[in-house]
Each structure stands twice: as structure tokens, then as C-alpha cells.
mmCIF file of C-alpha atoms in Angstrom:
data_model
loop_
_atom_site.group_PDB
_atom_site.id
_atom_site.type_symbol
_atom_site.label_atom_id
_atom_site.label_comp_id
_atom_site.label_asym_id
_atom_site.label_seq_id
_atom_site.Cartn_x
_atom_site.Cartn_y
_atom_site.Cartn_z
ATOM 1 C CA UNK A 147 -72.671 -41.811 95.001
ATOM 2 C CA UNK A 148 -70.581 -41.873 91.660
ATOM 3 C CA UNK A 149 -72.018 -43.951 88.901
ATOM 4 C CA UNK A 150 -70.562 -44.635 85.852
ATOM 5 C CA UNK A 151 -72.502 -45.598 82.590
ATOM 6 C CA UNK A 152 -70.490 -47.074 80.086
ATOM 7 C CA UNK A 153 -72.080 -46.340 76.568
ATOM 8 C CA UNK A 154 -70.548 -47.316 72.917
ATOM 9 C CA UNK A 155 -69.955 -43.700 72.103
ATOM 10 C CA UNK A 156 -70.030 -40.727 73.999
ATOM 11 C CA UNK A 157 -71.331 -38.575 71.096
ATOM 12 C CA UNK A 158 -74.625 -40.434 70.850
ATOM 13 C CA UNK A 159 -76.125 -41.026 74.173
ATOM 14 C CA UNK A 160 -79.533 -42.469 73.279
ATOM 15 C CA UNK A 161 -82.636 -41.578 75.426
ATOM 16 C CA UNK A 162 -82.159 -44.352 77.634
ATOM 17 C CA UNK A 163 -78.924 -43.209 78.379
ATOM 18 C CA UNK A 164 -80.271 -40.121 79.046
ATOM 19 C CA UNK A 165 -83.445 -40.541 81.559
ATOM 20 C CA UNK A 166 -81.529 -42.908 83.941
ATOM 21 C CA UNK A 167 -78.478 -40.467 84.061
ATOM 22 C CA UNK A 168 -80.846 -38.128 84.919
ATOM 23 C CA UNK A 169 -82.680 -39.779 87.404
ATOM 24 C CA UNK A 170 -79.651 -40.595 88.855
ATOM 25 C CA UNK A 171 -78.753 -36.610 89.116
ATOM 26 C CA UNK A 172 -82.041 -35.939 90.607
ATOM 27 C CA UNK A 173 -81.106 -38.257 93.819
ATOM 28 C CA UNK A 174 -77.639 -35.731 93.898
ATOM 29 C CA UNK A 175 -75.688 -38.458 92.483
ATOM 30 C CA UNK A 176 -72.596 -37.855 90.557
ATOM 31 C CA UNK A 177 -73.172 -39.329 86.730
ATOM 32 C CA UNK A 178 -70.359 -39.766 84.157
ATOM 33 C CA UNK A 179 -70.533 -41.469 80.795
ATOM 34 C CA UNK A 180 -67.803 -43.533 79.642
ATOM 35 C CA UNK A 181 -66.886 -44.743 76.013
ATOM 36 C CA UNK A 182 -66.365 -48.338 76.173
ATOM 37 C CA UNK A 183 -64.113 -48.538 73.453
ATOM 38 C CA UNK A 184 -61.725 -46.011 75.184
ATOM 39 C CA UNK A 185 -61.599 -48.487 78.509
ATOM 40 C CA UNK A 186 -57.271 -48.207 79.300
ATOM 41 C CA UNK A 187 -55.892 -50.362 82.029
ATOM 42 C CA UNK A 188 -53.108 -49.243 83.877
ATOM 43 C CA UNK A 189 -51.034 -50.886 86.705
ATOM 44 C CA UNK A 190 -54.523 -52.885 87.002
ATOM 45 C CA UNK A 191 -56.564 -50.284 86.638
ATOM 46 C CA UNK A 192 -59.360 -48.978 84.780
ATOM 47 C CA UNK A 193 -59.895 -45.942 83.428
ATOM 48 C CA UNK A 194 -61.676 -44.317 79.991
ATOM 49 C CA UNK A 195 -62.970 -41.057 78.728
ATOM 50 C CA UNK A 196 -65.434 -39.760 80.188
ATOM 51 C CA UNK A 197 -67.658 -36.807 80.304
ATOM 52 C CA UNK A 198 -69.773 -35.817 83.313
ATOM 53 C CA UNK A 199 -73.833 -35.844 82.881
ATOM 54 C CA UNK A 200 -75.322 -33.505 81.451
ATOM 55 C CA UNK A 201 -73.733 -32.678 78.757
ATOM 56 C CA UNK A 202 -74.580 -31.965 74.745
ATOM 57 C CA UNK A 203 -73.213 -33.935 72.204
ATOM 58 C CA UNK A 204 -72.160 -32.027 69.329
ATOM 59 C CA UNK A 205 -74.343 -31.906 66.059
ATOM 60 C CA UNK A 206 -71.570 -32.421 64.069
ATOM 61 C CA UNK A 207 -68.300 -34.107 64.644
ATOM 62 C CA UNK A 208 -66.821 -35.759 67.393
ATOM 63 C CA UNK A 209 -65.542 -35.915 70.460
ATOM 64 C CA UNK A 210 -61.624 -34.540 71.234
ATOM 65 C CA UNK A 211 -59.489 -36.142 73.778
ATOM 66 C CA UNK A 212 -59.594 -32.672 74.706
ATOM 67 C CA UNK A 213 -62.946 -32.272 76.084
ATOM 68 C CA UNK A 214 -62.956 -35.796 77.559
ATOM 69 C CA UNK A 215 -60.746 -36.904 80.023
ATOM 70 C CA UNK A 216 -59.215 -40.256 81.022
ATOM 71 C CA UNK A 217 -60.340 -40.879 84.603
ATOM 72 C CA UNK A 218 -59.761 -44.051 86.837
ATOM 73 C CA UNK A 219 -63.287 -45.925 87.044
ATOM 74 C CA UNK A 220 -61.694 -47.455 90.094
ATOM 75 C CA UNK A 221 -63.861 -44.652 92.448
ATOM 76 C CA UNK A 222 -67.065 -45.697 91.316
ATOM 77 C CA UNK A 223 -69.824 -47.439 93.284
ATOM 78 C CA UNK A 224 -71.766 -48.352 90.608
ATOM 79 C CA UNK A 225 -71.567 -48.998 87.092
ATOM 80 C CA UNK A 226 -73.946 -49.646 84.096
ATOM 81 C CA UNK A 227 -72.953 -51.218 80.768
ATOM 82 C CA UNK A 228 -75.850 -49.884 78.791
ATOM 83 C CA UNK A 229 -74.390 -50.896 75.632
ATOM 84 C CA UNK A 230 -72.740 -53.885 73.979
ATOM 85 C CA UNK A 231 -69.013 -53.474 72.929
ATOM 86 C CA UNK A 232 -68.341 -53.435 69.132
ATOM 87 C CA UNK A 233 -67.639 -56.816 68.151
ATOM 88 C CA UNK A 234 -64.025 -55.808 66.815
ATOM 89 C CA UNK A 235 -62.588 -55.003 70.033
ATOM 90 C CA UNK A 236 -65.658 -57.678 72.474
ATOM 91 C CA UNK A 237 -63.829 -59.341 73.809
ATOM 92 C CA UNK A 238 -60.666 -57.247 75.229
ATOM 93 C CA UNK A 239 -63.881 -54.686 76.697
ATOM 94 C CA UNK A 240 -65.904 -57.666 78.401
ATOM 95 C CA UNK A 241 -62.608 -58.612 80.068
ATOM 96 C CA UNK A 242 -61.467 -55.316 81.090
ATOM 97 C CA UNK A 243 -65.039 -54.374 82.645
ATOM 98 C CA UNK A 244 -64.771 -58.114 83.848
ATOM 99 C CA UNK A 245 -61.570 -56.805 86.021
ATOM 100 C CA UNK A 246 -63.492 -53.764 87.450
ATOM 101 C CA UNK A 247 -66.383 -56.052 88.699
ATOM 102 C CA UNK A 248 -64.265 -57.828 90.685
ATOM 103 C CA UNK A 249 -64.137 -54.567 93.073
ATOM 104 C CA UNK A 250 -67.114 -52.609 92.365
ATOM 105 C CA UNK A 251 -70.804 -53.680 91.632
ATOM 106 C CA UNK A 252 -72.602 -53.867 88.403
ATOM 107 C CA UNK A 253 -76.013 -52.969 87.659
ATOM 108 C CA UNK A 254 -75.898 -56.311 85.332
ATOM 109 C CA UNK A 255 -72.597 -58.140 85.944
ATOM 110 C CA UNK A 256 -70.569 -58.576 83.223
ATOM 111 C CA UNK A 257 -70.254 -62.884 82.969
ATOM 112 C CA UNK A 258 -74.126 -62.127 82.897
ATOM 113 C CA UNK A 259 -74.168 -60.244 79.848
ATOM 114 C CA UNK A 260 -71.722 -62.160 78.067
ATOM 115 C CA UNK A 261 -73.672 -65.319 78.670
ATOM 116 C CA UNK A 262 -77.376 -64.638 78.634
ATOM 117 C CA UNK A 263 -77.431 -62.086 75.897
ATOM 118 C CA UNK A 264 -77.827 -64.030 73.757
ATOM 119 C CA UNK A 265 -80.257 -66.709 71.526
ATOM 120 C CA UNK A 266 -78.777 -69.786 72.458
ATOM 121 C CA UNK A 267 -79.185 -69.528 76.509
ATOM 122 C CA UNK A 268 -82.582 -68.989 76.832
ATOM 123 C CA UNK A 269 -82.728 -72.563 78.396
ATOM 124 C CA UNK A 270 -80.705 -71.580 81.270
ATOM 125 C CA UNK A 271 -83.374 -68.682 82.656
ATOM 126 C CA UNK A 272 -86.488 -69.899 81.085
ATOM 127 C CA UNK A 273 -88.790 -73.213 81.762
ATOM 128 C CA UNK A 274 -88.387 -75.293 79.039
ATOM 129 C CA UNK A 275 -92.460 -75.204 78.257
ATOM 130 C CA UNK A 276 -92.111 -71.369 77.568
ATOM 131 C CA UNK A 277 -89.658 -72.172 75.008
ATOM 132 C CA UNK A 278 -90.588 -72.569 71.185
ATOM 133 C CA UNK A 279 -88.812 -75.689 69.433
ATOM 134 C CA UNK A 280 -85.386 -74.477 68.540
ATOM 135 C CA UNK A 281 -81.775 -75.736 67.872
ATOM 136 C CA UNK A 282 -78.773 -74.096 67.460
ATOM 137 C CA UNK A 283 -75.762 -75.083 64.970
ATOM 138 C CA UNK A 284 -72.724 -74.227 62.637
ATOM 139 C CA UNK A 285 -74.374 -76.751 60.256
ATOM 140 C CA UNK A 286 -76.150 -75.638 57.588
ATOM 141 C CA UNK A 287 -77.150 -79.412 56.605
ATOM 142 C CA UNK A 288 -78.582 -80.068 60.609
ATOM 143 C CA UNK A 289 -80.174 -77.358 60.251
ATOM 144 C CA UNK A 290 -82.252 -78.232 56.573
ATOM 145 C CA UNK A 291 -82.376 -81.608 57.872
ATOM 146 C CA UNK A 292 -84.249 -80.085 60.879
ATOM 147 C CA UNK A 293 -86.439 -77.761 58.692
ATOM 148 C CA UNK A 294 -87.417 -80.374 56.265
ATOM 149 C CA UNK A 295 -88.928 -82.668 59.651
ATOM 150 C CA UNK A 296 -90.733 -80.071 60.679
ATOM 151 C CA UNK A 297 -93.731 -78.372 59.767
ATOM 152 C CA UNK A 298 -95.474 -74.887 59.536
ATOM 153 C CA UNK A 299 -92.777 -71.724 59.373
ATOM 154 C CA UNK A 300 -89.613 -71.158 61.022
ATOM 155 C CA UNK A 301 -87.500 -68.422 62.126
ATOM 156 C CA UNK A 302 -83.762 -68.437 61.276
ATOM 157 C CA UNK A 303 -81.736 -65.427 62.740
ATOM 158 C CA UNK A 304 -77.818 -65.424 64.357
ATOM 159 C CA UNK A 305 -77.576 -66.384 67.832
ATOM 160 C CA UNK A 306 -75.804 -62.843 68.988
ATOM 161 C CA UNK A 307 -77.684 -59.969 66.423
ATOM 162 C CA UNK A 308 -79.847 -57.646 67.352
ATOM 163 C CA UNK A 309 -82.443 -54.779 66.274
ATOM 164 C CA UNK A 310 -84.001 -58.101 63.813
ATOM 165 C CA UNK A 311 -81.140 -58.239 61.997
ATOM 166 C CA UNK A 312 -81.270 -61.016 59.357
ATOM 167 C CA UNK A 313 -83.798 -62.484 61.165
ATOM 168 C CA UNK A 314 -85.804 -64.311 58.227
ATOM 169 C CA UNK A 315 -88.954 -66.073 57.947
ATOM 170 C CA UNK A 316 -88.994 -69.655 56.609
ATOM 171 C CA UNK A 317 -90.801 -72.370 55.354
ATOM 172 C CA UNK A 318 -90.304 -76.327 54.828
ATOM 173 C CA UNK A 319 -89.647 -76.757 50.953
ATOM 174 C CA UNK A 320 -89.613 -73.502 50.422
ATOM 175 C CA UNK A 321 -87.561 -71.962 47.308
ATOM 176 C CA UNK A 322 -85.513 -69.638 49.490
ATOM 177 C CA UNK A 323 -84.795 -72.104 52.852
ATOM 178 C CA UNK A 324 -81.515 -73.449 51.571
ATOM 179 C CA UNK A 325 -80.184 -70.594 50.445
ATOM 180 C CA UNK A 326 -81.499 -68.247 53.972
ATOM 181 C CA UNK A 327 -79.644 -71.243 55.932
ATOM 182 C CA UNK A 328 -76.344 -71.122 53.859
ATOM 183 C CA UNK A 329 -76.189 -67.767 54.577
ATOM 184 C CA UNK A 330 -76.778 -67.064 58.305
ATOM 185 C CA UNK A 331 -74.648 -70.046 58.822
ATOM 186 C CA UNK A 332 -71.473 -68.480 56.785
ATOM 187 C CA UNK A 333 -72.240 -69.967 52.952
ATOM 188 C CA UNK A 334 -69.212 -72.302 54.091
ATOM 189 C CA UNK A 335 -69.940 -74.576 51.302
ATOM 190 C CA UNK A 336 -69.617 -72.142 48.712
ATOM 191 C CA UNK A 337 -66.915 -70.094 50.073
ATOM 192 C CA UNK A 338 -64.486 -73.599 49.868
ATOM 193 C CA UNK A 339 -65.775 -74.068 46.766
ATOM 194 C CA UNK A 340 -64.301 -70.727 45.241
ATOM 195 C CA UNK A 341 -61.485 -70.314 47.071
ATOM 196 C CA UNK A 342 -60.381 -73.301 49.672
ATOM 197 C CA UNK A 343 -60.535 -73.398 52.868
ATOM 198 C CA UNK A 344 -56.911 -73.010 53.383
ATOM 199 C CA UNK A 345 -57.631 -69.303 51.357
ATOM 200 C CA UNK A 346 -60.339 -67.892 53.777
ATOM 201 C CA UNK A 347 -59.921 -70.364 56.776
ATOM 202 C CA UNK A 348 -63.634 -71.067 58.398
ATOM 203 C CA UNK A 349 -66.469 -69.131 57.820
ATOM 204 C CA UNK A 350 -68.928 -71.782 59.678
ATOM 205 C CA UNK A 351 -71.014 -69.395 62.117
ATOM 206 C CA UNK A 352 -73.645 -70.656 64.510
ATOM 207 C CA UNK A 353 -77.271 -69.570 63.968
ATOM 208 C CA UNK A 354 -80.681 -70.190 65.675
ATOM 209 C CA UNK A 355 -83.536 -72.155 63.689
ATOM 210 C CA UNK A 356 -86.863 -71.249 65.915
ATOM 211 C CA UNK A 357 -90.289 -72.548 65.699
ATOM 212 C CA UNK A 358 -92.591 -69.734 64.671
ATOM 213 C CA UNK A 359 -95.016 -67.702 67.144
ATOM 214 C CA UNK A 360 -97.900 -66.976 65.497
ATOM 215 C CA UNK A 361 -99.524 -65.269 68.277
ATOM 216 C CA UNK A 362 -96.443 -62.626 67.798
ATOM 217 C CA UNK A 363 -97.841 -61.616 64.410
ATOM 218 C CA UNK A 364 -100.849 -60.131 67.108
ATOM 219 C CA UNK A 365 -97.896 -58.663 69.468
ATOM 220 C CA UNK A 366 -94.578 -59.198 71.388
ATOM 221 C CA UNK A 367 -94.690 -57.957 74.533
ATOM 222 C CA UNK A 368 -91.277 -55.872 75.885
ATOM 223 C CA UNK A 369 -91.590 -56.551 79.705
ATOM 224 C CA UNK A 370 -88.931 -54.498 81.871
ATOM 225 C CA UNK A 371 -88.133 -56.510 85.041
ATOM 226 C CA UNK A 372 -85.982 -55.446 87.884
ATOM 227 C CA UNK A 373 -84.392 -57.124 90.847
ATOM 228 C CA UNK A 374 -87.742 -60.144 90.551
ATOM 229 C CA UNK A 375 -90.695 -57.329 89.886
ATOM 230 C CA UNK A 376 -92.288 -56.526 86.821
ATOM 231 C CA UNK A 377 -91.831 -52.581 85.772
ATOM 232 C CA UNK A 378 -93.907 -51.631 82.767
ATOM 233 C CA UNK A 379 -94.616 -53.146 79.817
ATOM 234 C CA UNK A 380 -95.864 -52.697 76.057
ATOM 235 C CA UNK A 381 -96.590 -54.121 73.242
ATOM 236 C CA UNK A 382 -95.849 -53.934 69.442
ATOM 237 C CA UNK A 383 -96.568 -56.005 66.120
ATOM 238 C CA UNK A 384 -95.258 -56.459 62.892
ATOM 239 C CA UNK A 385 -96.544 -53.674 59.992
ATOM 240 C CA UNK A 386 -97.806 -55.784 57.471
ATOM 241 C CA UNK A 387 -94.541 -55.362 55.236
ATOM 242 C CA UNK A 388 -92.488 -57.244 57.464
ATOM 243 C CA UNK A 389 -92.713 -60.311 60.271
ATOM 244 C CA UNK A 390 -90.632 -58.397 62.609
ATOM 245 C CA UNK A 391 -91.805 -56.192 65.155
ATOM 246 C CA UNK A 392 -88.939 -54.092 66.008
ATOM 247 C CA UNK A 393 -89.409 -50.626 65.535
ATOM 248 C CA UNK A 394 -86.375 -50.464 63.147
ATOM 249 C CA UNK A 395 -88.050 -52.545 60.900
ATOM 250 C CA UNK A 396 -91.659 -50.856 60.753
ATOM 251 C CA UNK A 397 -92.982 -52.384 64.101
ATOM 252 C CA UNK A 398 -95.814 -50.610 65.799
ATOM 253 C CA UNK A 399 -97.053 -49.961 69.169
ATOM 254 C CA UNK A 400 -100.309 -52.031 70.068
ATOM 255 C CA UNK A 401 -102.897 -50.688 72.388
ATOM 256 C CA UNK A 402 -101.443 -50.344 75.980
ATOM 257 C CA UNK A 403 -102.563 -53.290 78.106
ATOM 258 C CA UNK A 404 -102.304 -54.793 81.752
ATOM 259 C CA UNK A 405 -99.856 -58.052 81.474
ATOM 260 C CA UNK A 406 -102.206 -61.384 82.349
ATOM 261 C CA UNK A 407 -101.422 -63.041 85.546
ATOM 262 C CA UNK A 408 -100.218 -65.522 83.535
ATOM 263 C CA UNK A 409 -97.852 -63.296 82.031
ATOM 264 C CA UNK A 410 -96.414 -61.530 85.119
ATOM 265 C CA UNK A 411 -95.914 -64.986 86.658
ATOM 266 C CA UNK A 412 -93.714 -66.090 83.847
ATOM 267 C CA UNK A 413 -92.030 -62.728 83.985
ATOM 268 C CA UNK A 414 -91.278 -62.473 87.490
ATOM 269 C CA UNK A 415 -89.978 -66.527 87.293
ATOM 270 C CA UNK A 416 -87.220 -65.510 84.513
ATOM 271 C CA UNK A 417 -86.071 -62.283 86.365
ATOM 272 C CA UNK A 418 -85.253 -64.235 89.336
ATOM 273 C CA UNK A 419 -83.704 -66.805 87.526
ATOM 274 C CA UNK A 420 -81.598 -64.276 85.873
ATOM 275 C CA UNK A 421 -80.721 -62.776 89.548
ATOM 276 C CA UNK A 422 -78.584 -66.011 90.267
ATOM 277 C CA UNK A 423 -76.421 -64.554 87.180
ATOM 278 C CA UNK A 424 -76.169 -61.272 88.454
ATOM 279 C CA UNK A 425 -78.691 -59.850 86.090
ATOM 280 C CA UNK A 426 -80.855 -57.033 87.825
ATOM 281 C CA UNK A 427 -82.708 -55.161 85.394
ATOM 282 C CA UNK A 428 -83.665 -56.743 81.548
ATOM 283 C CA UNK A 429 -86.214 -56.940 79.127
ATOM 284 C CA UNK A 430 -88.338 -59.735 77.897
ATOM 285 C CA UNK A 431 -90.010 -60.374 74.524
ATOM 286 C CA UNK A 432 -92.977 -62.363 75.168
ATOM 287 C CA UNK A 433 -95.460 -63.992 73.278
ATOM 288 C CA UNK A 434 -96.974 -65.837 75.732
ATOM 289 C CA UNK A 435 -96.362 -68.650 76.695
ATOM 290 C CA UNK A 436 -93.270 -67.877 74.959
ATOM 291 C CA UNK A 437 -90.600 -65.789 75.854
ATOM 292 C CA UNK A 438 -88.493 -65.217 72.555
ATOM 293 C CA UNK A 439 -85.255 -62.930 73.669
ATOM 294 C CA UNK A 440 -83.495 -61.257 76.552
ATOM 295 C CA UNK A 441 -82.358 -57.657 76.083
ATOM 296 C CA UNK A 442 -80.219 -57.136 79.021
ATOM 297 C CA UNK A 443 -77.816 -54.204 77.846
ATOM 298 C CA UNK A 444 -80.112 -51.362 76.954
ATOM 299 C CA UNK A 445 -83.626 -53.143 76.543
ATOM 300 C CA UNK A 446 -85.266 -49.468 76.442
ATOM 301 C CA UNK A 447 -89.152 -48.998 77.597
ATOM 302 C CA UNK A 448 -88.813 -46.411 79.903
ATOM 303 C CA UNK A 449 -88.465 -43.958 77.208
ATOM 304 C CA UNK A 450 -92.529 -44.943 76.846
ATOM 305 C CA UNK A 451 -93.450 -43.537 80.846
ATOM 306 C CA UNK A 452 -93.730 -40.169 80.510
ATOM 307 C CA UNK A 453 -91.077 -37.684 81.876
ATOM 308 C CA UNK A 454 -92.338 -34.542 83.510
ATOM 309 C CA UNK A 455 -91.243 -32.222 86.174
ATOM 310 C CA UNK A 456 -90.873 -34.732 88.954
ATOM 311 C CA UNK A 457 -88.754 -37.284 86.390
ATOM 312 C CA UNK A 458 -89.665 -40.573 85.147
ATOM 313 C CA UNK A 459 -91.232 -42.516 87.856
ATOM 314 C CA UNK A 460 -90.579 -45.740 86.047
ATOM 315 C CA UNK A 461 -86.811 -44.902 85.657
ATOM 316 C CA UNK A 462 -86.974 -44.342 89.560
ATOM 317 C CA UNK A 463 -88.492 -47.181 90.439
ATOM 318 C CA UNK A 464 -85.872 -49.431 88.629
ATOM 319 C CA UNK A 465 -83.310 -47.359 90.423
ATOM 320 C CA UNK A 466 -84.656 -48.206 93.844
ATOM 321 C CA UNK A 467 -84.873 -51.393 93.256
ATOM 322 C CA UNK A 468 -81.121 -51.894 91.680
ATOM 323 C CA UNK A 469 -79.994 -50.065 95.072
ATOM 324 C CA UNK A 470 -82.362 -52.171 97.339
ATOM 325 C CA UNK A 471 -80.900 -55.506 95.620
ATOM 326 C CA UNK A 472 -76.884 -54.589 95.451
ATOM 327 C CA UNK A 473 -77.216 -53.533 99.434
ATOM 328 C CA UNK A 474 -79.564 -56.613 100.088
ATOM 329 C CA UNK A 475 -76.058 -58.874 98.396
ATOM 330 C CA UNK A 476 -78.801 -60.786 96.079
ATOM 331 C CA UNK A 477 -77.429 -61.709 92.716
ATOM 332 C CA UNK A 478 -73.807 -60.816 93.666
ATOM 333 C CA UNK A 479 -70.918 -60.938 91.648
ATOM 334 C CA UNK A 480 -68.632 -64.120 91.689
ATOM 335 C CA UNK A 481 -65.787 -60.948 92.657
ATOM 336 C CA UNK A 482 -68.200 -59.645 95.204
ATOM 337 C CA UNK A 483 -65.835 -60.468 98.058
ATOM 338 C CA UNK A 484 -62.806 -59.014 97.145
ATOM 339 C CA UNK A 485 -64.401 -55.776 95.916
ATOM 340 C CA UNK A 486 -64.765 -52.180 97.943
ATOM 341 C CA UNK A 487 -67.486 -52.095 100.510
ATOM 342 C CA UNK A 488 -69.413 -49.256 99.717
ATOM 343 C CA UNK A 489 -72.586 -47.704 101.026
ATOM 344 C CA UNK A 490 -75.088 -47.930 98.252
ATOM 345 C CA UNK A 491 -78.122 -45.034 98.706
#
């Protein structure tokens, strides 16, 4: 089988990247990574540079065109988006991978990602009573209105960031609110103010004003879910510097636990919601009963099995199941039809 795995750069393959590329080797599988920003159509087909796993990245430096080579993707029979396009060139690289998924399948297929990774369409997956109290506007005065008829804290943060970017903590009446909600909402009052809106044209942006968790100042929970079945999970929790718990921001691994049956229920309920999208493998951030994000491009976890001589059995287990579902035809792409039919083993 030849897979493709289309990553953001081809000198940094992360170890994500790495342990399911090699996983896939160890079945005999062919495994090349492909730069998404280098995706070239031609005649209606796609194609981008690509280098064949393994292979080292140099220390220093990049990549030439020299020692990757434009190849068709159009021979694949399976491909993995493991990372999100830069914004810059989004939405040209969702459409072109878009294209490709109308002949071969997708691990996660590409309308999918575009509209479930995200803040504002948690709705569409999740029960509503898993769901803390949040809205979603452009407006920065909605969105103080909304603050100011609340009570207790708030989280503000953009509907499509990641890693806990500008994600802040806020309070009703509190001396920073206004000026946290100008910002993640574009400081278009300000911006008109100095220089017109005919001068910079909008700057509105949309952001996400979310009810805080308290129970995830105890721990979030990243649950990996495949094809309706829970995989692994673990847990982590702000350091006391910070009300974030992602590991770029000081967040720390809690003592490894069992999920409650509570908590595999609710798990196993979104990831077969998200199958009707086409969305096979993801990870949750729970705080039950809340779920508080999807991660559906690279949502990471495995790196936390172990890896010894026989591989990661985790890794394998989400591969199985990815196979199982594509030749099963549950969660099928809307191009599913007109695509290749190839033998998935």
C-alpha cells in the first residue's frame, strides 16, 4: 500500500509524524512525506515534494528541490494530513487536497478538517449538555455585553488558534476584560479611529467567549479516538504560572488514570458523531462533562505509549482501525464514488 502523509515541512517531521510512518513501514507499506505547501496541480492532478520514509532531516538548513522530488499523489491509497496548512496559502491547500479526496481516501477527509477544527463547531459533534456556555462573534461590544451578564471567569481565545495561543483568562468587571476582548476581536474600534476604515479595510475577527472549567485547573484529559473506540488517554494541568495546560505553556502530565465510564461514553458518542464527517481518528480535551476542543490534524498522544522493538502498539491499533473503517465504507467521503477502488490492507 502507498500512503502519503502530508506534513507542513518536510525538514521537521515531529514525532508523530514519525511513529505512524513507521508503523506504517513495519506492515511493508510504502511511506512518503509530502510538504503541503509544495502541493502543484497539473492537468488535474496532484503532485508535491516528497521524500520517502525514513529519512533524516538535516540539522541545519533546508531542503533542495534536489533531494525532493515532485511526484503525482494521484497513486496513493491513502493519505494523512497531519498538519494544518499555513494560513497564507489555507485555503488554495484545503482545496487542492479537497480535489485528491475526491479519488482517493483520507484518513480524516478534508471538508472534515476544515469544518470541525475548529472552536465554533463543537455543537455539531457534541451534546449540547457537554458544552460550557459559549458564544461566538466579530463584536467586541456582544461580547462585553455578554461578559458583564455573566458571572464567575471566562475564557476568551480565537475560534481557529492553537497550542493556547492568546487564550486569556477573564473576569466580569475586571480591569483588563475590555481591553483582552478588543484585542482577540481585531481592536476594530481603535484601528478606525487612527487611521479609517477606508485606510486598513476590516480588521473585525471572530473570537470565542467560553464559560470557565474549573475542574480543568485539576486536569484536561487528551482522549485519542479512532473509527468510534477510545485509544489511550492522559491527562495534564496547568503549572501554577499559567491557566493553560498545554505543554507549550508549562502544562504538566497528571498521574496516569483509567477514563470513567462516564468519560468513555461521552468519548465514544463524539467520535461517532465525527464519523458522519469523515473524521476517523482525533483527539478530545475533556473536562468532564465538558469536552473543550477537537484536535483532529495531529492531536499527538501516541508519542506517550512506549515504542520498543515490536513498535508502538497504540500507533498500530489506530492503524487497524483506520483500515478496518475505510474498507468497511463508514464515514466516507462525499467524493467516495467517483474515486479509485482500492484494496485497503
Amino acid at each position: 500500500m502507498n500512503v502519503t502523509i502530508c506534513i507542513g515541512t518536510l525538514t521537521h517531521p515531529d514525532s508523530n509524524h514519525a511513529i505512524f510512518a513507521s508503523e506504517f513501514r513495519r506492515r511493508g507499506d510504502a511511506v512518503r512525506m509530502v510538504a503541503l505547501p509544495s502541493l502543484t496541480l497539473v492537468n488535474g492532478r496532484l503532485h508535491g515534494l516528497a521524500l520517502d520514509w525514513p529519512y533524516a532531516p538535516p540539522r541545519t538548513g533546508g531542503l533542495t528541490t534536489g533531494t525532493a522530488r515532485l511526484v503525482s499523489l494521484e497513486d496513493s491509497d491513502l493519505c494523512w494530513v497531519m498538519n494544518q496548512p499555513h494560513p497564507a496559502m489555507a485555503a488554495d491547500v484545503w482545496q487542492l487536497l479537497w480535489n485528491l479526496g475526491t479519488r482517493l481516501p483520507f484518513v480524516n477527509d478534508v471538508a472534515g478538517l476544515v469544518f470541525l477544527n475548529n472552536k465554533s463547531n463543537l455543537p455539531v459533534v457534541v451534546p449540547t449538555e457537554n458544552l460550557p456556555e459559549t458564544c461566538v462573534s466579530s463584536s467586541e461590544d456582544f461580547l462585553s455585553d455578554t461578559l458583564a451578564c455573566g458571572e464567575g471567569s471566562w475564557i476568551v481565545k480565537p475560534t481557529n488558534g492553537g497550542a493556547g495561543n492568546n487564550v486569556f483568562l477573564i473576569e466580569p468587571g475586571g480591569a483588563n476584560a475590555r481591553a483582552l476582548l478588543q484585542s482577540v476581536t481585531g481592536s476594530a474600534a481603535t484601528q478606525y479611529e487612527l487611521f479609517t476604515q477606508e485606510v486598513v479595510g476590516m480588521t473585525e475577527r471572530h473570537a470565542v467567549l467560553q464559560r470557565y472549567v474549573p475542574q480543568a485547573r485539576a486536569e484536561v484529559q487528551r482522549v485519542l479516538v479512532c473509527h468510534g473506540e477510545v485509544i489511550m488517554n492522559y491527562g495534564r494541568c496547568p503549572s501554577d504560572a499559567d491557566h493553560r495546560s498545554n505543554y507549550t505553556h508549562g502544562g504538566v502530565l497528571v498521574p496516569e488514570r483509567p477514563l470513567t465510564d462516564e468519560e468513555r461514553q461521552l468519548a465514544e458518542c463524539v467520535s461517532r458523531a465525527l464519523l458522519r464527517f469523515g473524521i476517523r481518528f482525533a483527539g478530545l480535551d475533556m473536562a468532564y462533562p465538558y469536552v473543550l476542543e477537537l484536535n483532529l490534524a495531529n492531536p499527538g498522544g501516541v508519542v506517550n505509549s512506549p515504542t520498543d522493538a515490536g513498535g508502538n502498539e497504540q500507533a498500530r491499533r489506530v492503524i487497524d482501525l483506520l483500515l478496518a473503517s475505510l474498507r468497511g465504507g463508514q464515514g466516507e467521503p462525499s467524493g467516495a464514488g467517483d474515486r479509485d477502488t482500492r484494496e485497503l490492507s
